[in-house]
PDB file of C-alpha atoms in Angstrom:
ATOM      1  CA  MET L   1      -0.093   0.237  -0.030  1.00 82.00           C
ATOM      2  CA  ARG L   2       2.834   2.407   0.659  1.00 89.00           C
ATOM      3  CA  LEU L   3       4.352   1.730  -2.558  1.00 92.00           C
ATOM      4  CA  LEU L   4       1.339   2.580  -3.988  1.00 92.00           C
ATOM      5  CA  GLY L   5       0.675   5.812  -2.247  1.00 90.00           C
ATOM      6  CA  ASN L   6       4.094   6.887  -2.361  1.00 91.00           C
ATOM      7  CA  ILE L   7       3.438   5.673  -6.913  1.00 92.00           C
ATOM      8  CA  LEU L   8       0.305   8.198  -6.854  1.00 90.00           C
ATOM      9  CA  TRP L   9       2.229  11.032  -4.616  1.00 90.00           C
ATOM     10  CA  LEU L  10       4.628  11.284  -7.751  1.00 90.00           C
ATOM     11  CA  ILE L  11       2.688  11.053  -9.908  1.00 89.00           C
ATOM     12  CA  LEU L  12       0.147  13.856  -8.783  1.00 86.00           C
ATOM     13  CA  GLY L  13       2.984  15.954  -8.389  1.00 84.00           C
ATOM     14  CA  GLY L  14       5.401  14.875  -5.279  1.00 87.00           C
ATOM     15  CA  PHE L  15       8.002  14.854  -7.942  1.00 91.00           C
ATOM     16  CA  VAL L  16       7.760  18.429  -8.643  1.00 89.00           C
ATOM     17  CA  LEU L  17       7.621  19.431  -5.002  1.00 89.00           C
ATOM     18  CA  ALA L  18      10.497  17.643  -4.082  1.00 90.00           C
ATOM     19  CA  LEU L  19      12.755  18.839  -7.586  1.00 92.00           C
ATOM     20  CA  ALA L  20      11.792  21.693  -6.321  1.00 90.00           C
ATOM     21  CA  TRP L  21      12.538  21.658  -3.209  1.00 91.00           C
ATOM     22  CA  ALA L  22      16.073  20.281  -4.437  1.00 94.00           C
ATOM     23  CA  ILE L  23      16.656  23.114  -6.654  1.00 93.00           C
ATOM     24  CA  ILE L  24      16.356  25.019  -3.560  1.00 90.00           C
ATOM     25  CA  GLY L  25      18.581  23.985  -1.125  1.00 92.00           C
ATOM     26  CA  LEU L  26      21.379  23.882  -4.082  1.00 96.00           C
ATOM     27  CA  ALA L  27      20.311  27.400  -4.366  1.00 92.00           C
ATOM     28  CA  LEU L  28      20.551  27.483  -0.722  1.00 89.00           C
ATOM     29  CA  CYS L  29      24.032  25.802  -0.475  1.00 95.00           C
ATOM     30  CA  ILE L  30      25.898  27.867  -2.611  1.00 95.00           C
ATOM     31  CA  THR L  31      26.683  30.712   0.161  1.00 89.00           C
ATOM     32  CA  ILE L  32      28.259  29.784   3.651  1.00 89.00           C
ATOM     33  CA  ILE L  33      25.267  31.327   5.481  1.00 90.00           C
ATOM     34  CA  GLY L  34      22.417  29.519   3.542  1.00 89.00           C
ATOM     35  CA  ILE L  35      23.845  25.812   3.919  1.00 93.00           C
ATOM     36  CA  PRO L  36      21.670  24.903   6.994  1.00 92.00           C
ATOM     37  CA  LEU L  37      18.952  26.545   5.515  1.00 90.00           C
ATOM     38  CA  GLY L  38      19.708  24.463   2.494  1.00 92.00           C
ATOM     39  CA  ILE L  39      19.975  21.353   4.460  1.00 93.00           C
ATOM     40  CA  GLN L  40      17.029  21.767   5.308  1.00 91.00           C
ATOM     41  CA  ALA L  41      15.467  22.274   1.873  1.00 90.00           C
ATOM     42  CA  PHE L  42      17.286  18.953   1.238  1.00 94.00           C
ATOM     43  CA  LYS L  43      15.485  17.757   3.894  1.00 92.00           C
ATOM     44  CA  MET L  44      11.863  18.465   2.984  1.00 91.00           C
ATOM     45  CA  ALA L  45      13.016  16.817  -0.261  1.00 91.00           C
ATOM     46  CA  SER L  46      13.289  13.843   0.857  1.00 91.00           C
ATOM     47  CA  LEU L  47      10.392  13.375   2.645  1.00 91.00           C
ATOM     48  CA  THR L  48       8.359  14.605  -0.320  1.00 89.00           C
ATOM     49  CA  LEU L  49       9.663  12.125  -2.361  1.00 90.00           C
ATOM     50  CA  THR L  50       8.273   9.421  -0.394  1.00 90.00           C
ATOM     51  CA  PRO L  51       5.816  10.218   2.318  1.00 92.00           C
ATOM     52  CA  PHE L  52       4.262   6.724   2.626  1.00 91.00           C
ATOM     53  CA  GLY L  53       6.159   4.618   4.779  1.00 89.00           C
ATOM     54  CA  SER L  54       8.562   7.475   5.958  1.00 89.00           C
ATOM     55  CA  THR L  55       8.857   8.698  10.251  1.00 89.00           C
ATOM     56  CA  VAL L  56       9.709  11.764  11.052  1.00 90.00           C
ATOM     57  CA  ILE L  57      11.728  11.648  14.071  1.00 91.00           C
ATOM     58  CA  TYR L  58      12.659  15.242  16.070  1.00 90.00           C
ATOM     59  CA  GLY L  59      15.190  15.952  18.336  1.00 88.00           C
ATOM     60  CA  GLY L  60      18.023  18.049  18.636  1.00 84.00           C
ATOM     61  CA  GLY L  61      19.345  21.007  21.597  1.00 87.00           C
ATOM     62  CA  ALA L  62      18.792  24.954  21.894  1.00 90.00           C
ATOM     63  CA  ALA L  63      20.731  25.312  18.936  1.00 90.00           C
ATOM     64  CA  SER L  64      18.382  23.131  17.033  1.00 92.00           C
ATOM     65  CA  THR L  65      15.482  25.135  19.184  1.00 92.00           C
ATOM     66  CA  ILE L  66      16.779  28.607  18.143  1.00 91.00           C
ATOM     67  CA  ALA L  67      17.372  27.883  14.968  1.00 90.00           C
ATOM     68  CA  ASN L  68      14.104  26.833  14.543  1.00 92.00           C
ATOM     69  CA  ILE L  69      12.880  30.028  15.991  1.00 92.00           C
ATOM     70  CA  ILE L  70      13.942  31.911  13.679  1.00 89.00           C
ATOM     71  CA  TRP L  71      12.954  29.810  10.735  1.00 89.00           C
ATOM     72  CA  VAL L  72       9.106  29.505  11.754  1.00 91.00           C
ATOM     73  CA  VAL L  73       9.734  33.310  11.986  1.00 91.00           C
ATOM     74  CA  PHE L  74      11.115  34.069   8.597  1.00 87.00           C
ATOM     75  CA  LEU L  75       9.892  31.056   6.415  1.00 87.00           C
ATOM     76  CA  GLY L  76       8.417  27.865   8.296  1.00 89.00           C
ATOM     77  CA  ILE L  77       5.002  30.042   8.947  1.00 93.00           C
ATOM     78  CA  TRP L  78       4.514  30.304   5.752  1.00 91.00           C
ATOM     79  CA  LEU L  79       5.082  26.978   3.881  1.00 89.00           C
ATOM     80  CA  ALA L  80       3.181  25.251   7.056  1.00 91.00           C
ATOM     81  CA  PHE L  81       0.368  26.850   5.966  1.00 93.00           C
ATOM     82  CA  GLY L  82       0.554  26.281   2.610  1.00 89.00           C
ATOM     83  CA  TYR L  83       0.950  21.878   3.404  1.00 90.00           C
ATOM     84  CA  ILE L  84      -2.079  22.313   5.691  1.00 94.00           C
ATOM     85  CA  ALA L  85      -4.235  24.097   3.163  1.00 92.00           C
ATOM     86  CA  ALA L  86      -2.721  21.660   0.365  1.00 90.00           C
ATOM     87  CA  GLY L  87      -4.302  18.539   3.782  1.00 91.00           C
ATOM     88  CA  PHE L  88      -7.457  20.273   3.669  1.00 94.00           C
ATOM     89  CA  LEU L  89      -8.524  20.733  -0.063  1.00 91.00           C
ATOM     90  CA  ASN L  90      -6.731  16.956  -0.255  1.00 89.00           C
ATOM     91  CA  CYS L  91      -9.445  15.811   2.560  1.00 93.00           C
ATOM     92  CA  ILE L  92     -12.405  16.951   1.068  1.00 94.00           C
ATOM     93  CA  THR L  93     -12.367  14.068  -0.893  1.00 90.00           C
ATOM     94  CA  ILE L  94     -12.262   9.791   0.489  1.00 92.00           C
ATOM     95  CA  ILE L  95      -9.160   9.289  -1.677  1.00 89.00           C
ATOM     96  CA  GLY L  96      -7.473  12.548  -0.621  1.00 91.00           C
ATOM     97  CA  ILE L  97      -7.443  11.775   3.240  1.00 93.00           C
ATOM     98  CA  PRO L  98      -4.757  10.001   2.869  1.00 93.00           C
ATOM     99  CA  PHE L  99      -2.822  12.446   1.148  1.00 93.00           C
ATOM    100  CA  GLY L 100      -4.132  15.614   3.198  1.00 92.00           C
ATOM    101  CA  ILE L 101      -2.527  13.230   6.000  1.00 93.00           C
ATOM    102  CA  GLN L 102       0.698  13.414   4.694  1.00 92.00           C
ATOM    103  CA  SER L 103       0.723  17.213   3.724  1.00 92.00           C
ATOM    104  CA  PHE L 104      -0.041  17.492   7.477  1.00 94.00           C
ATOM    105  CA  LYS L 105       3.317  15.502   8.389  1.00 91.00           C
ATOM    106  CA  MET L 106       4.840  17.816   5.694  1.00 92.00           C
ATOM    107  CA  ALA L 107       3.448  21.004   7.692  1.00 92.00           C
ATOM    108  CA  LYS L 108       5.316  19.803  11.127  1.00 92.00           C
ATOM    109  CA  LEU L 109       8.496  19.282   9.833  1.00 92.00           C
ATOM    110  CA  ALA L 110       7.796  22.724   7.331  1.00 91.00           C
ATOM    111  CA  LEU L 111       7.332  24.166  11.194  1.00 92.00           C
ATOM    112  CA  TRP L 112      10.289  22.895  12.918  1.00 92.00           C
ATOM    113  CA  PRO L 113      13.126  21.041  10.352  1.00 92.00           C
ATOM    114  CA  PHE L 114      16.294  21.605  12.441  1.00 92.00           C
ATOM    115  CA  GLY L 115      17.029  18.319  14.865  1.00 92.00           C
ATOM    116  CA  ALA L 116      14.632  16.347  12.530  1.00 91.00           C
ATOM    117  CA  GLN L 117      15.760  13.216  11.261  1.00 90.00           C
ATOM    118  CA  VAL L 118      13.474  11.539   8.227  1.00 88.00           C
ATOM    119  CA  LEU L 119      14.144   8.370   8.054  1.00 88.00           C
TER     120      LEU L 119
END
């Protein structure tokens, strides 16, 4: 079931989103200051490629918390709102509910990415 969900996800836009996240990550990694943000973009690309069956483990210390607070203020809140809106739109139909749940999982990672691991 995970394989079917991931294939449908990729066909219905997941591949384009993952590619966009990877391009953003590469662009951010060009500068030294942008490398930490680029790493978070690669995390989002990884989860966007195969959200079904992937788990996100949150951890980190004080440095991760400070970085996450800065991230939330400048980027995270807008990214999370986008994923939440997509999740609600997906949950309108019965067929879209699994995709909506995955969008909510990505919203949480988009909001608080530092210190998280995608497995």
